[in-house]
Every structure is written in structure tokens, then in C-alpha cells.
PDB file of C-alpha atoms in Angstrom:
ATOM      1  CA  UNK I1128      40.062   8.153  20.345  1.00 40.00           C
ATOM      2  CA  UNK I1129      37.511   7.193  17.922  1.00 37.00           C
ATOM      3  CA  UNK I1130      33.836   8.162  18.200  1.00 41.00           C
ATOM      4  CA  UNK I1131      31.300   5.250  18.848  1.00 40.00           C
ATOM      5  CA  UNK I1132      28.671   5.050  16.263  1.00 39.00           C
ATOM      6  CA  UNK I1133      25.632   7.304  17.284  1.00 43.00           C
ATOM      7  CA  UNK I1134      22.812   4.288  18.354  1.00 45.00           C
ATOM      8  CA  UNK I1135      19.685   4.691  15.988  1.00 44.00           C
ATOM      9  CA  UNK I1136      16.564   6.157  17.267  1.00 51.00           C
ATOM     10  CA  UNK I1137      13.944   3.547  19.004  1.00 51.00           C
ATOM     11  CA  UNK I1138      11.136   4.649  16.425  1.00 52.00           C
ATOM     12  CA  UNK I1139      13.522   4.235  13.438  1.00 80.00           C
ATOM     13  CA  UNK I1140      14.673   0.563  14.753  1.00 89.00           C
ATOM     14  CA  UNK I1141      11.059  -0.231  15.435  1.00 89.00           C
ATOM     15  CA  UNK I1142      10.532   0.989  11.977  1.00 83.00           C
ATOM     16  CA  UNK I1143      13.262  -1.141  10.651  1.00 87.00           C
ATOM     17  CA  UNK I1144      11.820  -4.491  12.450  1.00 92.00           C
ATOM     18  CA  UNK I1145       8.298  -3.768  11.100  1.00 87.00           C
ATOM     19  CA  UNK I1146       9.535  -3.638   7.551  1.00 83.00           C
ATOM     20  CA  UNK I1147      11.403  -7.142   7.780  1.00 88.00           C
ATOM     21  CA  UNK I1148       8.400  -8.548   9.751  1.00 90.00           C
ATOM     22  CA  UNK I1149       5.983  -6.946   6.889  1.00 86.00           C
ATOM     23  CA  UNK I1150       8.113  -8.863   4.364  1.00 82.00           C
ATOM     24  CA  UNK I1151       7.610 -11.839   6.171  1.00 87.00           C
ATOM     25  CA  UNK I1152       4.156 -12.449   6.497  1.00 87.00           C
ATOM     26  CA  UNK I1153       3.403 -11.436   2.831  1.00 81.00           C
ATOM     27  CA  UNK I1154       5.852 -14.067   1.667  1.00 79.00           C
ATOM     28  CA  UNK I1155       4.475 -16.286   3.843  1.00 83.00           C
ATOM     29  CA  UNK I1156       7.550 -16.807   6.095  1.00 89.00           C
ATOM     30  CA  UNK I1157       5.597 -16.476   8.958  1.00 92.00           C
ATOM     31  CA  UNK I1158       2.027 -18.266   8.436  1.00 90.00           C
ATOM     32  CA  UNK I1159      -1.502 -17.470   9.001  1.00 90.00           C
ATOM     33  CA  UNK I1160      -2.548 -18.300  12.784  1.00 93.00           C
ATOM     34  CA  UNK I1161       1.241 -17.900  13.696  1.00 95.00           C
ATOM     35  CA  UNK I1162       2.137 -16.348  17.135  1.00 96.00           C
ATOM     36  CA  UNK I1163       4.649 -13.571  16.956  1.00 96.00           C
ATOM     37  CA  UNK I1164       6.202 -13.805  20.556  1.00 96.00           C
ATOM     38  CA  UNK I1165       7.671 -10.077  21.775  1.00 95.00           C
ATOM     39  CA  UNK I1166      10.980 -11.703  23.396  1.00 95.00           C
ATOM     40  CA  UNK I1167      11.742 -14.613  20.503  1.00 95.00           C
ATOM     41  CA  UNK I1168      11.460 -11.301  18.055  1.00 95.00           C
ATOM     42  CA  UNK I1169      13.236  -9.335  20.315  1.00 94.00           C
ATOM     43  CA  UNK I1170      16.451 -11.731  20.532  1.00 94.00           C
ATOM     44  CA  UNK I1171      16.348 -12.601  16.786  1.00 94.00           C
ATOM     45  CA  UNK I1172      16.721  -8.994  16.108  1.00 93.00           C
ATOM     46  CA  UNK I1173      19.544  -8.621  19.133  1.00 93.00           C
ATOM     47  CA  UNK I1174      17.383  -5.783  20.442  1.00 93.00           C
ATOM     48  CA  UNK I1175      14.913  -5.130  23.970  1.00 94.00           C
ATOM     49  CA  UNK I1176      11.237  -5.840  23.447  1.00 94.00           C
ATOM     50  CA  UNK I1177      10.071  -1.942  23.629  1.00 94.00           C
ATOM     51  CA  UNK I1178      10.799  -1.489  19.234  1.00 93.00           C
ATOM     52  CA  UNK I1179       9.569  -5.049  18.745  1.00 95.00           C
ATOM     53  CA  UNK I1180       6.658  -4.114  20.849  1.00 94.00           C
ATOM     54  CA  UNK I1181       5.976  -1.172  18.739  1.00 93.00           C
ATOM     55  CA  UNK I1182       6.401  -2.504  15.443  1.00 92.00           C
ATOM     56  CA  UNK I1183       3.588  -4.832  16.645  1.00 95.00           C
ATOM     57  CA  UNK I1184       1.444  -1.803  16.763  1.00 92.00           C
ATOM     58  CA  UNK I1185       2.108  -0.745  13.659  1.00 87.00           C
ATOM     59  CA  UNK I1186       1.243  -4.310  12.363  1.00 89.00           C
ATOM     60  CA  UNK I1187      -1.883  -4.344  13.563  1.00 89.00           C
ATOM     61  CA  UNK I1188      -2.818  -0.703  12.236  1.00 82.00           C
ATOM     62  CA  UNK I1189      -1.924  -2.288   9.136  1.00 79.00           C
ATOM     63  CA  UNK I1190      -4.504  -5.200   9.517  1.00 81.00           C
ATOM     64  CA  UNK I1191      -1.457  -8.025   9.309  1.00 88.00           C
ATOM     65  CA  UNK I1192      -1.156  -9.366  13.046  1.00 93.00           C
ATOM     66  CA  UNK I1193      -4.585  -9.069  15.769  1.00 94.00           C
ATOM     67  CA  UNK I1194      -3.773  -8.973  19.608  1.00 93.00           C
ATOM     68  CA  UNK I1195      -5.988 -11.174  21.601  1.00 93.00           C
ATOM     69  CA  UNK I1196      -6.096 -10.391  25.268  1.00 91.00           C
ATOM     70  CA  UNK I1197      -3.947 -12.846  27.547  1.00 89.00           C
ATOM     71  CA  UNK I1198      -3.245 -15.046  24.379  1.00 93.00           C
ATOM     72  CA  UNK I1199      -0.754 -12.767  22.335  1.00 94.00           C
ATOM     73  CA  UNK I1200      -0.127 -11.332  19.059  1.00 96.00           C
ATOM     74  CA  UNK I1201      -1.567 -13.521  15.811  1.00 96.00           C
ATOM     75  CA  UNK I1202      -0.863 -13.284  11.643  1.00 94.00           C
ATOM     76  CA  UNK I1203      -3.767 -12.571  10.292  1.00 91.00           C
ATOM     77  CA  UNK I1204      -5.074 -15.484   8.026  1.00 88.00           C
ATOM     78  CA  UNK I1205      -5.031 -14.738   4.169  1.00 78.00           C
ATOM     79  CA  UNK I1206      -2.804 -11.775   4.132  1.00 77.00           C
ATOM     80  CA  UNK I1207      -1.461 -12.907   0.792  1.00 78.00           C
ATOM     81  CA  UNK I1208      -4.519 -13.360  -0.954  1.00 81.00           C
ATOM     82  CA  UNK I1209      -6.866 -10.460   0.393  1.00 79.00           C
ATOM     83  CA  UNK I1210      -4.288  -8.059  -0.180  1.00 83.00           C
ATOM     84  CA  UNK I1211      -3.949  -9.348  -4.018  1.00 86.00           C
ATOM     85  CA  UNK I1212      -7.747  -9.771  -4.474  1.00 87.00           C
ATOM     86  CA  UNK I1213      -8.083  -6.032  -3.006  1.00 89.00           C
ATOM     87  CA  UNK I1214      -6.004  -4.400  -6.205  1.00 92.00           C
ATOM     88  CA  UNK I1215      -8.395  -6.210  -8.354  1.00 92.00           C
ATOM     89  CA  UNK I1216     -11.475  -4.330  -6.410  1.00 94.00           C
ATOM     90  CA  UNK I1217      -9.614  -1.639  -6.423  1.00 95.00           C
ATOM     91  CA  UNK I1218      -8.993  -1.843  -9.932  1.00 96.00           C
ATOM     92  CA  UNK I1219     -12.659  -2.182 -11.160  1.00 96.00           C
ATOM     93  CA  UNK I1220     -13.876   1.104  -8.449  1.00 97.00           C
ATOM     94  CA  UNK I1221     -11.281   3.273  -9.946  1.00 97.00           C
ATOM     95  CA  UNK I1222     -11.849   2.744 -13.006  1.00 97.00           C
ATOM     96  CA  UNK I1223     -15.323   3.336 -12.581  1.00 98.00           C
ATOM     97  CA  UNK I1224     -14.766   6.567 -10.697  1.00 98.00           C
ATOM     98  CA  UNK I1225     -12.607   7.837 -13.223  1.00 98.00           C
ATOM     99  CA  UNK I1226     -15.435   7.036 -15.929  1.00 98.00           C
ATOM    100  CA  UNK I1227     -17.989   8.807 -13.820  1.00 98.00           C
ATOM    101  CA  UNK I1228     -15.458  11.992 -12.742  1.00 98.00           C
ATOM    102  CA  UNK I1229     -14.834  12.501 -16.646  1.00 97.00           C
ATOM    103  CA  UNK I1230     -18.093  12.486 -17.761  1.00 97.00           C
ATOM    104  CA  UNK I1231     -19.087  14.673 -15.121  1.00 97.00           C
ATOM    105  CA  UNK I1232     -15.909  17.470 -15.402  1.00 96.00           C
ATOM    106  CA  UNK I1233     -15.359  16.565 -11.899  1.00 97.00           C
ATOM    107  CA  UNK I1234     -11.889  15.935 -12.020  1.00 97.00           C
ATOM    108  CA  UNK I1235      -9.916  18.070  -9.480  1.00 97.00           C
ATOM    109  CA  UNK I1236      -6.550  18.238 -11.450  1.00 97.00           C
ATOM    110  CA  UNK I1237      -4.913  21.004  -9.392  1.00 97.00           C
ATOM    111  CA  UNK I1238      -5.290  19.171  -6.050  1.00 98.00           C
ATOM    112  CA  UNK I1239      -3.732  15.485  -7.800  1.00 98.00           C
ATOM    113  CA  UNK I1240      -0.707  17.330  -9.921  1.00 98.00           C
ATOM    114  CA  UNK I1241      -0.210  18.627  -6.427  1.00 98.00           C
ATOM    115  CA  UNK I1242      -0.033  14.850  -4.683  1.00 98.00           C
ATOM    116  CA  UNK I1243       2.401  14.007  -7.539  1.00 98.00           C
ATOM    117  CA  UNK I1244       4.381  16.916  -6.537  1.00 98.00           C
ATOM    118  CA  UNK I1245       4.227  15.737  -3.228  1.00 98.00           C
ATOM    119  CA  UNK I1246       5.555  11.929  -4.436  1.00 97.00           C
ATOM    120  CA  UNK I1247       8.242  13.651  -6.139  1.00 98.00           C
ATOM    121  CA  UNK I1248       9.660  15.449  -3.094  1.00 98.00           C
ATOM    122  CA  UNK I1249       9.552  12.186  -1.606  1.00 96.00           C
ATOM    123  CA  UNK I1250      11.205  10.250  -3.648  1.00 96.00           C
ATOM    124  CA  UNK I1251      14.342  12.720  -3.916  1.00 97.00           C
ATOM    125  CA  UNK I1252      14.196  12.384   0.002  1.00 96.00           C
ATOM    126  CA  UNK I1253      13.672   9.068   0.420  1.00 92.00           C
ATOM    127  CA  UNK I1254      10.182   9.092   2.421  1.00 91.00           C
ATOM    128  CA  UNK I1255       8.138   6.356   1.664  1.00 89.00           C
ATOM    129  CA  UNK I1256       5.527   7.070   4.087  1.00 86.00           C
ATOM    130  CA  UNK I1257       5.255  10.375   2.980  1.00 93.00           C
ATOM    131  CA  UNK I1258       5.267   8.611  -1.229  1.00 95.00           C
ATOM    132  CA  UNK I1259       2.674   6.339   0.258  1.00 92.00           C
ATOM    133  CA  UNK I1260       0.213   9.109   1.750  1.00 93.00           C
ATOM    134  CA  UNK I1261       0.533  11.510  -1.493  1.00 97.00           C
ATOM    135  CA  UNK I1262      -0.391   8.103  -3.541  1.00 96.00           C
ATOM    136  CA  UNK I1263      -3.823   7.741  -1.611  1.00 95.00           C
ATOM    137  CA  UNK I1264      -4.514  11.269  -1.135  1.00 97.00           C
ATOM    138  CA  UNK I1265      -4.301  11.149  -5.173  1.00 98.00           C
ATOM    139  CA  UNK I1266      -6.501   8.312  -5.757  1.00 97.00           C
ATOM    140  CA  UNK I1267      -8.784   9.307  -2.778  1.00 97.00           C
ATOM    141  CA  UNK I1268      -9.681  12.804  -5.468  1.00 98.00           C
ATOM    142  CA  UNK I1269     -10.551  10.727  -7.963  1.00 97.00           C
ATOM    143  CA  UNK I1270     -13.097   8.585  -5.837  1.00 98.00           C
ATOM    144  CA  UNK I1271     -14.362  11.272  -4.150  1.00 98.00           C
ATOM    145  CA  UNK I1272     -14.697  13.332  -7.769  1.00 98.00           C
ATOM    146  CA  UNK I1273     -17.560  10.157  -8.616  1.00 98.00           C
ATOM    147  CA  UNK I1274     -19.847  11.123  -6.255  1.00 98.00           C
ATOM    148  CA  UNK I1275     -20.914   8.009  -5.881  1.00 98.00           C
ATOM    149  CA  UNK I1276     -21.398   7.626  -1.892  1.00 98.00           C
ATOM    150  CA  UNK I1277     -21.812   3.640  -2.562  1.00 98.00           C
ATOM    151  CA  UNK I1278     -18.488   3.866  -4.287  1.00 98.00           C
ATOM    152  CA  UNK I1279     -16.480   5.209  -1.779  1.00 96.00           C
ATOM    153  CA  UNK I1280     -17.678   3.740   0.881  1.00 95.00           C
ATOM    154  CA  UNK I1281     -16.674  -0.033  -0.477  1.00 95.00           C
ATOM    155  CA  UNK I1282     -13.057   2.057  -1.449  1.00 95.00           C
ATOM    156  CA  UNK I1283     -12.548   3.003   1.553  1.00 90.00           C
ATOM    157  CA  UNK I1284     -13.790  -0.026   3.369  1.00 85.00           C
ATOM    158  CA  UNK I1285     -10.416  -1.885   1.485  1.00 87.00           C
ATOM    159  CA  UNK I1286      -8.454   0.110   4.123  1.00 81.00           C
ATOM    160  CA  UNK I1287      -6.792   1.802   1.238  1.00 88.00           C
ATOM    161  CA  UNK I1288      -3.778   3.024   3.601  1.00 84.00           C
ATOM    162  CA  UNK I1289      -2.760  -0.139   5.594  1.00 79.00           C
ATOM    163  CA  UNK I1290      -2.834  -1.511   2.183  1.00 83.00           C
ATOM    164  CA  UNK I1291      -0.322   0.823   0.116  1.00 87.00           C
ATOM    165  CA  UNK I1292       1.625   0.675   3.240  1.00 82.00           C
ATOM    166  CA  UNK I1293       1.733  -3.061   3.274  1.00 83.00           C
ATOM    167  CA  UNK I1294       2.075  -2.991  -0.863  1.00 85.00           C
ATOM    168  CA  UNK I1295       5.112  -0.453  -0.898  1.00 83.00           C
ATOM    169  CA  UNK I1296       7.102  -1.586   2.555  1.00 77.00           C
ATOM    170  CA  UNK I1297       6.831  -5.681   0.621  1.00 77.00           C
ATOM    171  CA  UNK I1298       7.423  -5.126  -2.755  1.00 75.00           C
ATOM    172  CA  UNK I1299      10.250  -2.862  -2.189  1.00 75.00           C
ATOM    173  CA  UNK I1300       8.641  -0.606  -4.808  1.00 84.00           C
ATOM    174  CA  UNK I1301      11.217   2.222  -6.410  1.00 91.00           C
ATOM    175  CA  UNK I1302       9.656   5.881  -5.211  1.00 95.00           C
ATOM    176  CA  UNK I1303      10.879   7.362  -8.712  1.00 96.00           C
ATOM    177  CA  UNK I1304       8.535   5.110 -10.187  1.00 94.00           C
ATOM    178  CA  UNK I1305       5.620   5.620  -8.635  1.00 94.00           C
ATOM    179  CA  UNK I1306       6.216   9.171  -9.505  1.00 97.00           C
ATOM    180  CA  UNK I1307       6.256   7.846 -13.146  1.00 96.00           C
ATOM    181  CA  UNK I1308       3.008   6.024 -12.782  1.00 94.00           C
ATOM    182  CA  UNK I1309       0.747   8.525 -11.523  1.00 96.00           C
ATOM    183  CA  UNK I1310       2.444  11.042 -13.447  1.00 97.00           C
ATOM    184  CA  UNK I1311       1.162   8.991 -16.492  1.00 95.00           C
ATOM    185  CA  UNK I1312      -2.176   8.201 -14.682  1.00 95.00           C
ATOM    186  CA  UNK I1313      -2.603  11.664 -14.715  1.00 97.00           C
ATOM    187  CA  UNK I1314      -2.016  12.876 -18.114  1.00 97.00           C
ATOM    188  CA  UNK I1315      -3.790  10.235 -19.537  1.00 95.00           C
ATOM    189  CA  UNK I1316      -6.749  11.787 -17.640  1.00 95.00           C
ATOM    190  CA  UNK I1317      -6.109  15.036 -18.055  1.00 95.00           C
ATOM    191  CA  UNK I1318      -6.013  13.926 -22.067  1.00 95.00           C
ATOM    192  CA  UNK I1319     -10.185  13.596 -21.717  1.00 91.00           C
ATOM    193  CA  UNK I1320      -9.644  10.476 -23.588  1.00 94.00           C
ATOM    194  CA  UNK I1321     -12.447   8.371 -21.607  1.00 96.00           C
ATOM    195  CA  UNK I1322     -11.684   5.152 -22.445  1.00 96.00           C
ATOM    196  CA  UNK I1323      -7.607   5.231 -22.454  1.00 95.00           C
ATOM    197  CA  UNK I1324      -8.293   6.833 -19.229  1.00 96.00           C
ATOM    198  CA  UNK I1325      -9.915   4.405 -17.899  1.00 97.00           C
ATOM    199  CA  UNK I1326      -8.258   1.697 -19.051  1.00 96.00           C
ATOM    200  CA  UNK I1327      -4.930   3.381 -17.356  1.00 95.00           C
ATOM    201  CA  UNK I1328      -6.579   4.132 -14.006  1.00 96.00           C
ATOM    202  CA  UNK I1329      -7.817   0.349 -13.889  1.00 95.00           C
ATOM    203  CA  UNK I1330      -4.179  -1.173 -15.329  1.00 93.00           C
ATOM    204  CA  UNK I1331      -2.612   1.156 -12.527  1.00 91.00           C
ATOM    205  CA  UNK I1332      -4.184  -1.238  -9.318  1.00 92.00           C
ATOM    206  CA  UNK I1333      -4.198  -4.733 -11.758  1.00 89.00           C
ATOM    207  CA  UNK I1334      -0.320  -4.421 -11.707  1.00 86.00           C
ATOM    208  CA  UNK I1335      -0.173  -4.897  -7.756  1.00 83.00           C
ATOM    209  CA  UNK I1336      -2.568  -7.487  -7.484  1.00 80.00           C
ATOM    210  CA  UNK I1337       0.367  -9.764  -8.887  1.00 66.00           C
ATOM    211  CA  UNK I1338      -1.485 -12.575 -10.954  1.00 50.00           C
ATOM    212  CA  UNK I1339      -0.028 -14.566 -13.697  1.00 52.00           C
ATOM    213  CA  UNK I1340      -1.918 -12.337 -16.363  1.00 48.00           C
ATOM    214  CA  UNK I1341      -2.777  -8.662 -17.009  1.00 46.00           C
ATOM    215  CA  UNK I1342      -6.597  -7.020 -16.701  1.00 44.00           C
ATOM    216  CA  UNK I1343      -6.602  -8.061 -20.471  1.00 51.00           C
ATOM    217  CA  UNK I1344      -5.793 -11.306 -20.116  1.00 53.00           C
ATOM    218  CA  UNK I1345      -2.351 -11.533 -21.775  1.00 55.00           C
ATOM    219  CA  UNK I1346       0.357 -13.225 -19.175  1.00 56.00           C
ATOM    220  CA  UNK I1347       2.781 -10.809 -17.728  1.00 49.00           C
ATOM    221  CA  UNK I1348       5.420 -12.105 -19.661  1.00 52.00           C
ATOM    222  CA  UNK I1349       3.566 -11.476 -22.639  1.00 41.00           C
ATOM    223  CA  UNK I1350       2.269  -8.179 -21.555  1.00 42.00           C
ATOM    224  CA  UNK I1351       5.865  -6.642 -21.143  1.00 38.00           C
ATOM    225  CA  UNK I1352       7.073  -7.586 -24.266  1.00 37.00           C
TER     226      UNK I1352
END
């Protein structure tokens, strides 16, 4: 008598429905102003409405959908376009923070080769959440090693986690290489070369903002060659 398959864990289904519905509303599948209805999710993923209901949540912690009492659950209008104008902010605040961290010898080295440790134990396991929370913690000690209250503030008002979240869950990102990237981001500060630095800590964000052209104006096709 053969074994039926163990069922999967509510939070990992929910989990699994988020995802696809993340992937959704970036590519535009589901538009801006569009209801998501609990039961029509529900019986398009052949499930009840308690993991649908809960990857909801987690869509609205990540600024995508807003509930609006006794109306429903709503995609959030420009999803597409504030999350690729937000790398570009990004972009120009780190680089400025890592310009202002170098000058000052305020770099906190130990603490970031430790996130990168921490992505690397993540990628062998597989935990993107985990990959996704050593990535902000890492940029988060550069910000914070500006002191530049102004600065941060506006960084962290880009709600720097829903984002990475959103970034990594749609673009299907590989966790080995975002090892790679702020492995790279960190040597090339660690180097005290100010301007390469820079330049590497604001190409880092440009690449996610996906635009037809780089932060130096070459087309991407260009830019990879």
C-alpha cells in the first residue's frame, strides 16, 4: 500500500500563491485598480480561501494590493513603474552614502562581510527571504555609516524591504548571484578606491530598475558586451 503524498504546509502554499500573484501584478497580468476576489483566487489555485487569504496579507505588507473596508482587496496603481523609479533613487542615495562613509572611515566592514556570509548560507539552502534580509541589512550599514539623518530617512521611506522582496520573488533572481554582487560591492569598497566605489554601489541598484540603458547611458545590450 503506497503512502499518499504528505499535503504541504498552509504557510508554504500561501507562500507559493503569493509568489505567482507577485509575478502577476509586476507584469501587469493583473492591472492597477484590479479587484483580487479571495474565492475566484481560491478556485483558480484549487485550494480553500484561508492561504489565499494570507498571501493577501503578505501583499499588502509588501505595498502591492490595499484592503478597503466592505469593498475588498485592490492592485495598487503603478506598481511597475514606482518600483523601477525606486532603484534609480536608490541608486543615487547609495552612492552618495558610500561617498560620504569613505571619506569619513565609517565603513563598518566586519558587520557587511558578515551579511554576505549570511547570503551565502542562504543561497546553499535555498532561503530567499533569509538572501533578501542579509541584502538590506548590508545596504542598511552603508546608509547608516553616512550619517546623514536626511539620507536615511528618504532610504528608508522607499520601503527598502517590501521592495527587495517584491524585486527578488519577480525577477526570479539566482541567490548565488547576489552573493557575487555584493561580494564585489564590497571589495570594491573595501579597495578605498572612492570613485570605482561609488560608481559600483550606484551600478548595483541601476541594474534593477530595468530601463533600456545603463546609469552611463550605454543601452543594456551595449553595456554587456
Amino acid at each position: 500500500m503506497t503512502e499518499e503524498p504528505a499535503k504541504l504546509p498552509r504557510l508554504t502554499l500561501a507562500r507559493q500563491i503569493r509568489d505567482s500573484l507577485v509575478a502577476s501584478i509586476v507584469s501587469g497580468h493583473f492591472g492597477a485598480g484590479e479587484r483580487l476576489v479571495e474565492t475566484r483566487l481560491a478556485a483558480t489555485y484549487g485550494t480553500s480561501q484561508a492561504p489565499v487569504r494570507e498571501a493577501l496579507r503578505e501583499l499588502e505588507a509588501m505595498r502591492l494590493v490595499e484592503t478597503q473596508p466592505r469593498r475588498g482587496t485592490f492592485v495598487r496603481p503603478f506598481v511597475q513603474e514606482t518600483l523601477r523609479e525606486s532603484y534609480v533613487v536608490r541608486a543615487a542615495l547609495e552612492e552618495t552614502a558610500t561617498r560620504l562613509a569613505l571619506l569619513a572611515g565609517t565603513v563598518p566592514v566586519k558587520a557587511m562581510r558578515a551579511d554576505v556570509a549570511a547570503m551565502r548560507a542562504a543561497a546553499e539552502s535555498g532561503d530567499g527571504e533569509a538572501s533578501a534580509r542579509a541584502s538590506v541589512s548590508f545596504h542598511r550599514h552603508i546608509v547608516e555609516a553616512a550619517h546623514n539623518e536626511l539620507l536615511k530617512l528618504t532610504w528608508e521611506g522607499l520601503q527598502i524591504e517590501a521592495r527587495t522582496s517584491v524585486t527578488m520573488v519577480a525577477t526570479e533572481v539566482d541567490l548565488h548571484d547576489i552573493v557575487q554582487d555584493h561580494a564585489e560591492l564590497l571589495a570594491a569598497i573595501e579597495d578605498g578606491d572612492l570613485e570605482v566605489a561609488c560608481r559600483h554601489a550606484r551600478d548595483h541598484q541601476w541594474h534593477y530598475a530595468d530601463l533600456p540603458h545603463d546609469a552611463h547611458g550605454r543601452t543594456r545590450d551595449s553595456a554587456a558586451g
